[in-house]
Tab-separated table of N, CA and C in Angstrom:
chain	number	residue	atom	x	y	z
A	13	MET	N	174.080	-105.088	270.675
A	13	MET	CA	173.317	-106.054	271.448
A	13	MET	C	173.283	-107.386	270.721
A	14	GLU	N	173.329	-108.415	271.479
A	14	GLU	CA	173.275	-109.756	270.919
A	14	GLU	C	171.838	-110.108	270.545
A	15	ALA	N	171.669	-110.754	269.411
A	15	ALA	CA	170.326	-111.163	268.993
A	15	ALA	C	169.790	-112.199	269.970
A	16	PRO	N	168.523	-112.062	270.404
A	16	PRO	CA	167.975	-112.958	271.405
A	16	PRO	C	167.722	-114.357	270.875
A	17	ILE	N	167.325	-114.453	269.658
A	17	ILE	CA	167.112	-115.744	269.015
A	17	ILE	C	167.545	-115.573	267.568
A	18	GLU	N	167.849	-116.658	266.947
A	18	GLU	CA	168.201	-116.568	265.546
A	18	GLU	C	166.914	-116.452	264.756
A	19	ILE	N	166.771	-115.356	264.041
A	19	ILE	CA	165.545	-115.137	263.275
A	19	ILE	C	165.751	-115.726	261.895
A	20	ASN	N	165.082	-116.808	261.673
A	20	ASN	CA	165.104	-117.442	260.364
A	20	ASN	C	163.709	-117.968	260.082
A	21	ASP	N	163.582	-118.904	259.201
A	21	ASP	CA	162.256	-119.388	258.838
A	21	ASP	C	161.731	-120.460	259.784
A	22	GLU	N	162.482	-120.793	260.809
A	22	GLU	CA	162.050	-121.838	261.723
A	22	GLU	C	162.038	-121.352	263.159
A	23	ILE	N	160.991	-121.655	263.845
A	23	ILE	CA	160.884	-121.393	265.276
A	23	ILE	C	160.854	-122.777	265.930
A	24	ASN	N	161.684	-122.974	266.946
A	24	ASN	CA	161.764	-124.306	267.544
A	24	ASN	C	160.979	-124.400	268.848
A	25	LEU	N	160.901	-125.606	269.376
A	25	LEU	CA	160.137	-125.852	270.588
A	25	LEU	C	160.731	-125.099	271.783
A	26	GLU	N	162.041	-124.931	271.815
A	26	GLU	CA	162.679	-124.191	272.919
A	26	GLU	C	162.137	-122.758	272.993
A	27	PHE	N	162.016	-122.109	271.845
A	27	PHE	CA	161.441	-120.766	271.796
A	27	PHE	C	159.992	-120.803	272.292
A	28	CYS	N	159.234	-121.796	271.870
A	28	CYS	CA	157.828	-121.912	272.262
A	28	CYS	C	157.689	-122.176	273.760
A	29	GLU	N	158.584	-122.967	274.335
A	29	GLU	CA	158.553	-123.218	275.779
A	29	GLU	C	158.863	-121.942	276.560
A	30	LEU	N	159.818	-121.167	276.077
A	30	LEU	CA	160.156	-119.888	276.701
A	30	LEU	C	158.938	-118.956	276.687
A	31	CYS	N	158.300	-118.845	275.542
A	31	CYS	CA	157.113	-117.990	275.427
A	31	CYS	C	155.982	-118.492	276.314
A	32	ALA	N	155.766	-119.784	276.334
A	32	ALA	CA	154.680	-120.358	277.137
A	32	ALA	C	154.917	-120.110	278.622
A	33	ARG	N	156.133	-120.307	279.076
A	33	ARG	CA	156.461	-120.067	280.490
A	33	ARG	C	156.202	-118.616	280.860
A	34	PHE	N	156.590	-117.714	279.988
A	34	PHE	CA	156.391	-116.289	280.216
A	34	PHE	C	154.896	-115.941	280.236
A	35	ILE	N	154.149	-116.396	279.254
A	35	ILE	CA	152.728	-116.072	279.156
A	35	ILE	C	151.958	-116.648	280.346
A	36	LYS	N	152.295	-117.866	280.753
A	36	LYS	CA	151.605	-118.464	281.905
A	36	LYS	C	151.908	-117.714	283.196
A	37	HIS	N	153.099	-117.129	283.290
A	37	HIS	CA	153.422	-116.332	284.471
A	37	HIS	C	152.631	-115.026	284.472
A	38	LEU	N	152.531	-114.392	283.314
A	38	LEU	CA	151.783	-113.141	283.226
A	38	LEU	C	150.296	-113.348	283.496
A	39	TYR	N	149.756	-114.389	282.900
A	39	TYR	CA	148.328	-114.677	283.016
A	39	TYR	C	148.145	-116.124	283.459
A	40	PRO	N	148.271	-116.374	284.764
A	40	PRO	CA	148.072	-117.749	285.247
A	40	PRO	C	146.626	-118.191	285.010
A	41	PRO	N	146.370	-119.487	285.058
A	41	PRO	CA	144.999	-119.952	284.825
A	41	PRO	C	144.018	-119.227	285.744
A	42	PRO	N	142.979	-118.677	285.174
A	42	PRO	CA	142.046	-117.871	285.962
A	42	PRO	C	141.174	-118.712	286.880
A	43	GLN	N	140.751	-118.083	287.953
A	43	GLN	CA	139.867	-118.741	288.916
A	43	GLN	C	138.414	-118.320	288.683
A	44	THR	N	138.224	-117.389	287.777
A	44	THR	CA	136.879	-116.885	287.535
A	44	THR	C	136.406	-117.270	286.148
A	45	ARG	N	135.167	-116.987	285.873
A	45	ARG	CA	134.572	-117.281	284.571
A	45	ARG	C	135.238	-116.432	283.478
A	46	LEU	N	135.472	-117.028	282.360
A	46	LEU	CA	136.140	-116.354	281.249
A	46	LEU	C	135.144	-115.912	280.188
A	47	LEU	N	135.545	-114.935	279.377
A	47	LEU	CA	134.725	-114.552	278.228
A	47	LEU	C	134.727	-115.653	277.180
A	48	VAL	N	135.815	-116.400	277.107
A	48	VAL	CA	135.934	-117.521	276.176
A	48	VAL	C	136.209	-118.767	277.000
A	49	PRO	N	135.402	-119.812	276.860
A	49	PRO	CA	135.637	-121.016	277.660
A	49	PRO	C	137.002	-121.627	277.346
A	50	LEU	N	137.616	-122.210	278.375
A	50	LEU	CA	138.898	-122.885	278.174
A	50	LEU	C	138.691	-124.113	277.302
A	51	PRO	N	139.449	-124.221	276.233
A	51	PRO	CA	139.346	-125.419	275.415
A	51	PRO	C	140.182	-126.537	276.025
A	52	ARG	N	139.902	-127.725	275.598
A	52	ARG	CA	140.802	-128.820	275.964
A	52	ARG	C	141.899	-128.819	274.917
A	53	CYS	N	143.034	-128.244	275.282
A	53	CYS	CA	144.117	-128.039	274.318
A	53	CYS	C	145.359	-128.812	274.711
A	54	LYS	N	146.258	-128.780	273.777
A	54	LYS	CA	147.600	-129.309	273.995
A	54	LYS	C	148.311	-128.415	275.006
A	55	PRO	N	149.417	-128.893	275.561
A	55	PRO	CA	150.238	-127.996	276.392
A	55	PRO	C	150.617	-126.762	275.570
A	56	LEU	N	150.701	-125.620	276.234
A	56	LEU	CA	150.906	-124.355	275.538
A	56	LEU	C	152.131	-124.337	274.613
A	57	PRO	N	153.304	-124.857	275.009
A	57	PRO	CA	154.441	-124.813	274.072
A	57	PRO	C	154.159	-125.565	272.765
A	58	ASN	N	153.519	-126.718	272.860
A	58	ASN	CA	153.197	-127.494	271.664
A	58	ASN	C	152.140	-126.789	270.817
A	59	TYR	N	151.182	-126.178	271.498
A	59	TYR	CA	150.140	-125.432	270.798
A	59	TYR	C	150.753	-124.269	270.024
A	60	ILE	N	151.657	-123.524	270.672
A	60	ILE	CA	152.324	-122.390	270.012
A	60	ILE	C	153.077	-122.871	268.775
A	61	LEU	N	153.826	-123.945	268.912
A	61	LEU	CA	154.597	-124.476	267.781
A	61	LEU	C	153.670	-124.922	266.651
A	62	ASP	N	152.576	-125.587	266.977
A	62	ASP	CA	151.624	-126.035	265.950
A	62	ASP	C	151.004	-124.857	265.210
A	63	VAL	N	150.620	-123.829	265.946
A	63	VAL	CA	150.017	-122.643	265.322
A	63	VAL	C	151.019	-121.987	264.379
A	64	ILE	N	152.248	-121.827	264.838
A	64	ILE	CA	153.279	-121.192	264.013
A	64	ILE	C	153.531	-122.012	262.748
A	65	ASN	N	153.662	-123.310	262.892
A	65	ASN	CA	153.913	-124.166	261.729
A	65	ASN	C	152.725	-124.205	260.781
A	66	CYS	N	151.522	-124.242	261.323
A	66	CYS	CA	150.316	-124.324	260.498
A	66	CYS	C	150.082	-123.034	259.717
A	67	SER	N	150.407	-121.903	260.309
A	67	SER	CA	150.128	-120.623	259.650
A	67	SER	C	151.051	-120.368	258.471
A	68	GLY	N	152.286	-120.863	258.564
A	68	GLY	CA	153.251	-120.618	257.498
A	68	GLY	C	153.734	-119.172	257.429
A	69	LEU	N	153.459	-118.393	258.468
A	69	LEU	CA	153.893	-116.997	258.480
A	69	LEU	C	155.371	-116.897	258.858
A	70	PRO	N	156.029	-115.790	258.516
A	70	PRO	CA	157.457	-115.647	258.827
A	70	PRO	C	157.718	-115.559	260.331
A	71	ALA	N	158.954	-115.812	260.714
A	71	ALA	CA	159.351	-115.833	262.123
A	71	ALA	C	159.111	-114.505	262.823
A	72	CYS	N	159.167	-113.399	262.094
A	72	CYS	CA	158.950	-112.094	262.730
A	72	CYS	C	157.566	-111.997	263.361
A	73	VAL	N	156.602	-112.727	262.840
A	73	VAL	CA	155.255	-112.726	263.414
A	73	VAL	C	155.289	-113.404	264.783
A	74	ALA	N	155.960	-114.546	264.868
A	74	ALA	CA	156.018	-115.298	266.127
A	74	ALA	C	156.753	-114.527	267.220
A	75	ILE	N	157.818	-113.842	266.861
A	75	ILE	CA	158.574	-113.146	267.906
A	75	ILE	C	157.903	-111.844	268.342
A	76	THR	N	156.910	-111.390	267.619
A	76	THR	CA	156.208	-110.167	267.994
A	76	THR	C	155.029	-110.448	268.928
A	77	ALA	N	154.475	-111.632	268.909
A	77	ALA	CA	153.290	-111.939	269.720
A	77	ALA	C	153.541	-111.827	271.235
A	78	PRO	N	154.589	-112.435	271.808
A	78	PRO	CA	154.790	-112.318	273.265
A	78	PRO	C	154.943	-110.883	273.780
A	79	PRO	N	155.643	-109.981	273.068
A	79	PRO	CA	155.660	-108.599	273.562
A	79	PRO	C	154.269	-107.956	273.604
A	80	TYR	N	153.394	-108.328	272.690
A	80	TYR	CA	152.019	-107.821	272.731
A	80	TYR	C	151.309	-108.315	273.993
A	81	VAL	N	151.514	-109.586	274.346
A	81	VAL	CA	150.915	-110.127	275.569
A	81	VAL	C	151.456	-109.358	276.775
A	82	TYR	N	152.743	-109.093	276.761
A	82	TYR	CA	153.391	-108.352	277.851
A	82	TYR	C	152.799	-106.950	277.972
A	83	ARG	N	152.612	-106.294	276.853
A	83	ARG	CA	152.027	-104.948	276.847
A	83	ARG	C	150.619	-104.984	277.450
A	84	LEU	N	149.853	-106.004	277.114
A	84	LEU	CA	148.490	-106.138	277.652
A	84	LEU	C	148.490	-106.269	279.169
A	85	LYS	N	149.504	-106.934	279.707
A	85	LYS	CA	149.582	-107.121	281.155
A	85	LYS	C	149.622	-105.779	281.881
A	86	PHE	N	150.323	-104.810	281.305
A	86	PHE	CA	150.404	-103.499	281.936
A	86	PHE	C	149.133	-102.687	281.721
A	87	LEU	N	148.493	-102.899	280.595
A	87	LEU	CA	147.293	-102.136	280.294
A	87	LEU	C	146.049	-102.721	280.961
A	88	LYS	N	146.020	-104.035	281.100
A	88	LYS	CA	144.859	-104.722	281.673
A	88	LYS	C	145.367	-105.912	282.479
A	89	PRO	N	145.837	-105.668	283.714
A	89	PRO	CA	146.485	-106.723	284.505
A	89	PRO	C	145.645	-107.989	284.717
A	90	ASN	N	144.342	-107.842	284.781
A	90	ASN	CA	143.490	-109.015	285.003
A	90	ASN	C	142.605	-109.277	283.803
A	91	GLY	N	143.249	-109.446	282.658
A	91	GLY	CA	142.499	-109.686	281.426
A	91	GLY	C	141.640	-110.935	281.509
A	92	PRO	N	140.587	-110.981	280.702
A	92	PRO	CA	139.616	-112.070	280.794
A	92	PRO	C	139.978	-113.329	280.013
A	93	TYR	N	141.135	-113.393	279.413
A	93	TYR	CA	141.465	-114.522	278.550
A	93	TYR	C	142.570	-115.384	279.128
A	94	GLU	N	142.565	-116.645	278.722
A	94	GLU	CA	143.605	-117.562	279.178
A	94	GLU	C	144.742	-117.609	278.164
A	95	SER	N	145.798	-118.309	278.526
A	95	SER	CA	147.064	-118.239	277.785
A	95	SER	C	146.974	-118.698	276.328
A	96	HIS	N	146.216	-119.739	276.023
A	96	HIS	CA	146.154	-120.216	274.640
A	96	HIS	C	145.560	-119.158	273.710
A	97	ILE	N	144.425	-118.596	274.109
A	97	ILE	CA	143.798	-117.602	273.223
A	97	ILE	C	144.546	-116.280	273.253
A	98	LEU	N	145.203	-115.953	274.365
A	98	LEU	CA	146.022	-114.734	274.385
A	98	LEU	C	147.162	-114.837	273.380
A	99	PHE	N	147.864	-115.978	273.399
A	99	PHE	CA	148.933	-116.132	272.414
A	99	PHE	C	148.351	-116.103	271.013
A	100	PHE	N	147.298	-116.870	270.795
A	100	PHE	CA	146.759	-116.979	269.440
A	100	PHE	C	146.282	-115.625	268.919
A	101	THR	N	145.602	-114.863	269.751
A	101	THR	CA	145.085	-113.567	269.314
A	101	THR	C	146.218	-112.596	269.004
A	102	THR	N	147.242	-112.568	269.842
A	102	THR	CA	148.369	-111.669	269.567
A	102	THR	C	149.130	-112.126	268.327
A	103	TYR	N	149.222	-113.443	268.135
A	103	TYR	CA	149.867	-113.978	266.935
A	103	TYR	C	149.049	-113.622	265.690
A	104	MET	N	147.737	-113.757	265.804
A	104	MET	CA	146.839	-113.436	264.697
A	104	MET	C	146.992	-111.956	264.328
A	105	LEU	N	147.030	-111.102	265.324
A	105	LEU	CA	147.176	-109.672	265.065
A	105	LEU	C	148.538	-109.365	264.441
A	106	ALA	N	149.594	-109.962	264.975
A	106	ALA	CA	150.929	-109.766	264.393
A	106	ALA	C	150.947	-110.259	262.949
A	107	GLY	N	150.267	-111.356	262.686
A	107	GLY	CA	150.183	-111.871	261.320
A	107	GLY	C	149.499	-110.893	260.383
A	108	ARG	N	148.474	-110.240	260.878
A	108	ARG	CA	147.773	-109.248	260.057
A	108	ARG	C	148.648	-108.020	259.810
A	109	LEU	N	149.476	-107.671	260.776
A	109	LEU	CA	150.323	-106.486	260.642
A	109	LEU	C	151.561	-106.722	259.789
A	110	PHE	N	152.134	-107.934	259.871
A	110	PHE	CA	153.427	-108.179	259.234
A	110	PHE	C	153.378	-109.015	257.968
A	111	SER	N	152.248	-109.576	257.663
A	111	SER	CA	152.172	-110.441	256.492
A	111	SER	C	151.488	-109.714	255.350
A	112	GLU	N	152.007	-109.925	254.173
A	112	GLU	CA	151.391	-109.334	252.994
A	112	GLU	C	150.141	-110.095	252.577
A	113	ASP	N	150.037	-111.344	253.000
A	113	ASP	CA	148.871	-112.150	252.671
A	113	ASP	C	147.741	-111.824	253.637
A	114	GLU	N	146.571	-111.613	253.122
A	114	GLU	CA	145.408	-111.362	253.959
A	114	GLU	C	144.827	-112.716	254.373
A	115	ILE	N	144.801	-112.949	255.670
A	115	ILE	CA	144.241	-114.196	256.194
A	115	ILE	C	142.939	-113.839	256.887
A	116	GLY	N	141.854	-114.383	256.402
A	116	GLY	CA	140.539	-114.094	256.963
A	116	GLY	C	140.312	-114.826	258.278
A	117	VAL	N	139.306	-114.387	259.011
A	117	VAL	CA	139.026	-114.968	260.318
A	117	VAL	C	138.675	-116.455	260.224
A	118	ASN	N	138.050	-116.881	259.139
A	118	ASN	CA	137.736	-118.311	258.999
A	118	ASN	C	138.997	-119.147	258.839
A	119	MET	N	139.998	-118.597	258.144
A	119	MET	CA	141.278	-119.301	258.014
A	119	MET	C	141.984	-119.347	259.367
A	120	TRP	N	141.927	-118.237	260.116
A	120	TRP	CA	142.525	-118.235	261.450
A	120	TRP	C	141.836	-119.267	262.336
A	121	HIS	N	140.529	-119.387	262.174
A	121	HIS	CA	139.782	-120.382	262.945
A	121	HIS	C	140.313	-121.779	262.642
A	122	SER	N	140.618	-122.032	261.393
A	122	SER	CA	141.185	-123.320	260.998
A	122	SER	C	142.601	-123.494	261.556
A	123	ILE	N	143.414	-122.425	261.519
A	123	ILE	CA	144.789	-122.483	262.028
A	123	ILE	C	144.807	-122.800	263.516
A	124	CYS	N	143.844	-122.251	264.269
A	124	CYS	CA	143.832	-122.507	265.713
A	124	CYS	C	143.301	-123.897	266.020
A	125	ASP	N	143.122	-124.693	264.982
A	125	ASP	CA	142.711	-126.083	265.135
A	125	ASP	C	141.311	-126.184	265.743
A	126	ASP	N	140.483	-125.195	265.421
A	126	ASP	CA	139.089	-125.146	265.867
A	126	ASP	C	138.932	-125.171	267.382
A	127	TYR	N	139.971	-124.752	268.120
A	127	TYR	CA	139.858	-124.681	269.581
A	127	TYR	C	138.921	-123.554	270.010
A	128	PHE	N	138.847	-122.503	269.191
A	128	PHE	CA	138.031	-121.351	269.530
A	128	PHE	C	137.053	-121.090	268.391
A	129	THR	N	135.886	-120.591	268.717
A	129	THR	CA	134.913	-120.271	267.685
A	129	THR	C	135.354	-119.006	266.955
A	130	THR	N	134.841	-118.829	265.764
A	130	THR	CA	135.144	-117.612	265.004
A	130	THR	C	134.701	-116.388	265.790
A	131	ASP	N	133.534	-116.461	266.419
A	131	ASP	CA	133.023	-115.348	267.208
A	131	ASP	C	133.955	-115.020	268.384
A	132	SER	N	134.451	-116.039	269.057
A	132	SER	CA	135.347	-115.783	270.196
A	132	SER	C	136.670	-115.179	269.728
A	133	LEU	N	137.153	-115.559	268.545
A	133	LEU	CA	138.372	-114.951	268.008
A	133	LEU	C	138.154	-113.478	267.690
A	134	ILE	N	137.004	-113.158	267.121
A	134	ILE	CA	136.690	-111.766	266.800
A	134	ILE	C	136.598	-110.943	268.086
A	135	ARG	N	135.911	-111.475	269.100
A	135	ARG	CA	135.790	-110.757	270.381
A	135	ARG	C	137.157	-110.552	271.024
A	136	ALA	N	137.988	-111.591	271.015
A	136	ALA	CA	139.315	-111.491	271.621
A	136	ALA	C	140.178	-110.477	270.878
A	137	GLU	N	140.105	-110.482	269.552
A	137	GLU	CA	140.892	-109.528	268.768
A	137	GLU	C	140.426	-108.097	269.026
A	138	LEU	N	139.133	-107.875	269.084
A	138	LEU	CA	138.616	-106.529	269.365
A	138	LEU	C	139.011	-106.075	270.764
A	139	TRP	N	138.972	-106.985	271.735
A	139	TRP	CA	139.389	-106.661	273.099
A	139	TRP	C	140.862	-106.250	273.110
A	140	LEU	N	141.692	-107.038	272.416
A	140	LEU	CA	143.126	-106.740	272.364
A	140	LEU	C	143.375	-105.380	271.725
A	141	CYS	N	142.722	-105.098	270.610
A	141	CYS	CA	142.928	-103.819	269.921
A	141	CYS	C	142.441	-102.658	270.771
A	142	ASP	N	141.286	-102.815	271.388
A	142	ASP	CA	140.731	-101.760	272.222
A	142	ASP	C	141.608	-101.515	273.457
A	143	THR	N	142.023	-102.593	274.111
A	143	THR	CA	142.841	-102.482	275.315
A	143	THR	C	144.182	-101.821	275.025
A	144	SER	N	144.776	-102.154	273.890
A	144	SER	CA	146.093	-101.603	273.555
A	144	SER	C	146.006	-100.221	272.913
A	145	GLY	N	144.794	-99.732	272.725
A	145	GLY	CA	144.649	-98.422	272.092
A	145	GLY	C	145.104	-98.429	270.646
A	146	TRP	N	145.079	-99.584	270.033
A	146	TRP	CA	145.476	-99.753	268.633
A	146	TRP	C	146.937	-99.364	268.405
A	147	LYS	N	147.762	-99.496	269.440
A	147	LYS	CA	149.191	-99.186	269.319
A	147	LYS	C	149.962	-100.501	269.286
A	148	PHE	N	150.563	-100.797	268.150
A	148	PHE	CA	151.219	-102.087	267.982
A	148	PHE	C	152.673	-101.996	267.554
A	149	GLU	N	153.172	-100.794	267.372
A	149	GLU	CA	154.549	-100.647	266.912
A	149	GLU	C	155.531	-100.997	268.023
A	150	ILE	N	156.513	-101.814	267.681
A	150	ILE	CA	157.602	-102.163	268.589
A	150	ILE	C	158.896	-101.978	267.806
A	151	GLN	N	159.797	-101.208	268.365
A	151	GLN	CA	161.070	-100.942	267.708
A	151	GLN	C	161.972	-102.184	267.794
A	152	PRO	N	162.805	-102.415	266.790
A	152	PRO	CA	163.694	-103.593	266.803
A	152	PRO	C	164.580	-103.672	268.048
A	153	GLU	N	165.112	-102.532	268.497
A	153	GLU	CA	165.971	-102.567	269.691
A	153	GLU	C	165.163	-102.930	270.940
A	154	GLU	N	163.895	-102.551	270.984
A	154	GLU	CA	163.028	-102.946	272.102
A	154	GLU	C	162.780	-104.446	272.074
A	155	LEU	N	162.625	-104.984	270.888
A	155	LEU	CA	162.401	-106.423	270.731
A	155	LEU	C	163.625	-107.217	271.189
A	156	VAL	N	164.805	-106.754	270.829
A	156	VAL	CA	166.039	-107.417	271.254
A	156	VAL	C	166.154	-107.367	272.776
A	157	GLU	N	165.924	-106.204	273.368
A	157	GLU	CA	165.995	-106.065	274.824
A	157	GLU	C	164.945	-106.945	275.506
A	158	PHE	N	163.759	-106.988	274.948
A	158	PHE	CA	162.689	-107.823	275.496
A	158	PHE	C	163.126	-109.285	275.564
A	159	TYR	N	163.649	-109.818	274.459
A	159	TYR	CA	164.050	-111.231	274.438
A	159	TYR	C	165.293	-111.508	275.265
A	160	ASN	N	166.193	-110.552	275.378
A	160	ASN	CA	167.337	-110.743	276.273
A	160	ASN	C	166.855	-110.905	277.712
A	161	GLN	N	165.933	-110.035	278.135
A	161	GLN	CA	165.382	-110.141	279.487
A	161	GLN	C	164.546	-111.406	279.640
A	162	LEU	N	163.795	-111.755	278.621
A	162	LEU	CA	162.958	-112.953	278.672
A	162	LEU	C	163.816	-114.203	278.877
A	163	LYS	N	164.901	-114.303	278.121
A	163	LYS	CA	165.794	-115.458	278.270
A	163	LYS	C	166.437	-115.491	279.650
A	164	GLU	N	166.808	-114.325	280.148
A	164	GLU	CA	167.447	-114.254	281.458
A	164	GLU	C	166.496	-114.684	282.574
A	165	HIS	N	165.262	-114.226	282.532
A	165	HIS	CA	164.322	-114.464	283.623
A	165	HIS	C	163.467	-115.718	283.477
A	166	TYR	N	163.251	-116.177	282.244
A	166	TYR	CA	162.344	-117.311	282.016
A	166	TYR	C	163.010	-118.450	281.256
A	167	GLY	N	164.316	-118.367	281.046
A	167	GLY	CA	165.013	-119.326	280.203
A	167	GLY	C	165.078	-120.736	280.727
A	168	SER	N	165.010	-120.916	282.026
A	168	SER	CA	165.129	-122.262	282.583
A	168	SER	C	163.849	-122.624	283.329
A	169	SER	N	163.272	-123.756	282.958
A	169	SER	CA	162.047	-124.193	283.640
A	169	SER	C	162.348	-124.696	285.050
A	170	SER	N	163.628	-124.892	285.382
A	170	SER	CA	163.974	-125.341	286.730
A	170	SER	C	164.032	-124.169	287.717
A	171	GLN	N	164.067	-122.944	287.195
A	171	GLN	CA	164.080	-121.765	288.058
A	171	GLN	C	162.643	-121.367	288.390
A	172	PRO	N	162.430	-120.823	289.591
A	172	PRO	CA	161.087	-120.303	289.891
A	172	PRO	C	160.822	-119.054	289.054
A	173	TYR	N	159.561	-118.710	288.936
A	173	TYR	CA	159.240	-117.471	288.234
A	173	TYR	C	159.884	-116.310	288.971
A	174	PRO	N	160.310	-115.277	288.253
A	174	PRO	CA	160.883	-114.115	288.934
A	174	PRO	C	159.823	-113.420	289.787
A	175	SER	N	160.275	-112.719	290.811
A	175	SER	CA	159.336	-112.055	291.715
A	175	SER	C	158.715	-110.808	291.089
A	176	GLN	N	159.354	-110.274	290.067
A	176	GLN	CA	158.772	-109.143	289.359
A	176	GLN	C	158.892	-109.375	287.864
A	177	PHE	N	158.111	-108.623	287.113
A	177	PHE	CA	158.112	-108.793	285.668
A	177	PHE	C	159.331	-108.110	285.060
A	178	LEU	N	159.479	-108.193	283.779
A	178	LEU	CA	160.617	-107.603	283.094
A	178	LEU	C	160.633	-106.092	283.293
A	179	SER	N	161.812	-105.506	283.155
A	179	SER	CA	161.928	-104.073	283.395
A	179	SER	C	161.612	-103.225	282.154
A	180	ILE	N	161.546	-103.843	281.000
A	180	ILE	CA	161.269	-103.081	279.771
A	180	ILE	C	159.775	-102.770	279.685
A	181	GLN	N	159.482	-101.578	279.199
A	181	GLN	CA	158.085	-101.202	278.952
A	181	GLN	C	158.007	-100.579	277.570
A	182	PHE	N	156.962	-100.926	276.847
A	182	PHE	CA	156.772	-100.403	275.492
A	182	PHE	C	155.772	-99.259	275.554
C-alpha cells in the first residue's frame, strides 16, 4: 500500500485542510447547545496546524487524531462537541499515548491557545475516553487505509462531501 502522507517531522497546511474538511463533515456545526461553548477561533485548518506546531509532538500524534474522531462518529453520532475541541481532544489523547513526555492539562490548556478552559478539556477528554470504551489502538495498515480513503473522498475542497462516510471501521 502506498503511504497516505509522508510521515516526517513536519505536518503541512494541506494535511490540516484535509483533516478539517473531514472533521467538519463528520460533525457539522451544531444547532443545539454544547457542553463546551464555541470559542472564537481561527479557521479549523489553521488551528490544527498551530496546535501541532505549538505542541512539538511527533507527526505520528497528528495522524492518529482524525481516526479517533472518525471512531467517535460511529460510537456517538451526535456528539456534544464542535470540531475545534474534537480535534484538540483527540490530538491531546494521541499525544498522551504516543509521547514519552508527560504533558499536563495546564500545558495542554496553553497549547490550545486558551480557547478552552482546563475544566472543559478534562470533561471532553473523559467523554472521549468513556465513549470509545478506552480503546485507542489502531493498526498501521488501518491507518494507511484510512488516509488513502480520506484523500480520495475529502482531498479536494472543490468536490462536494461524499454521500456516505468512509468504508473502513476500526
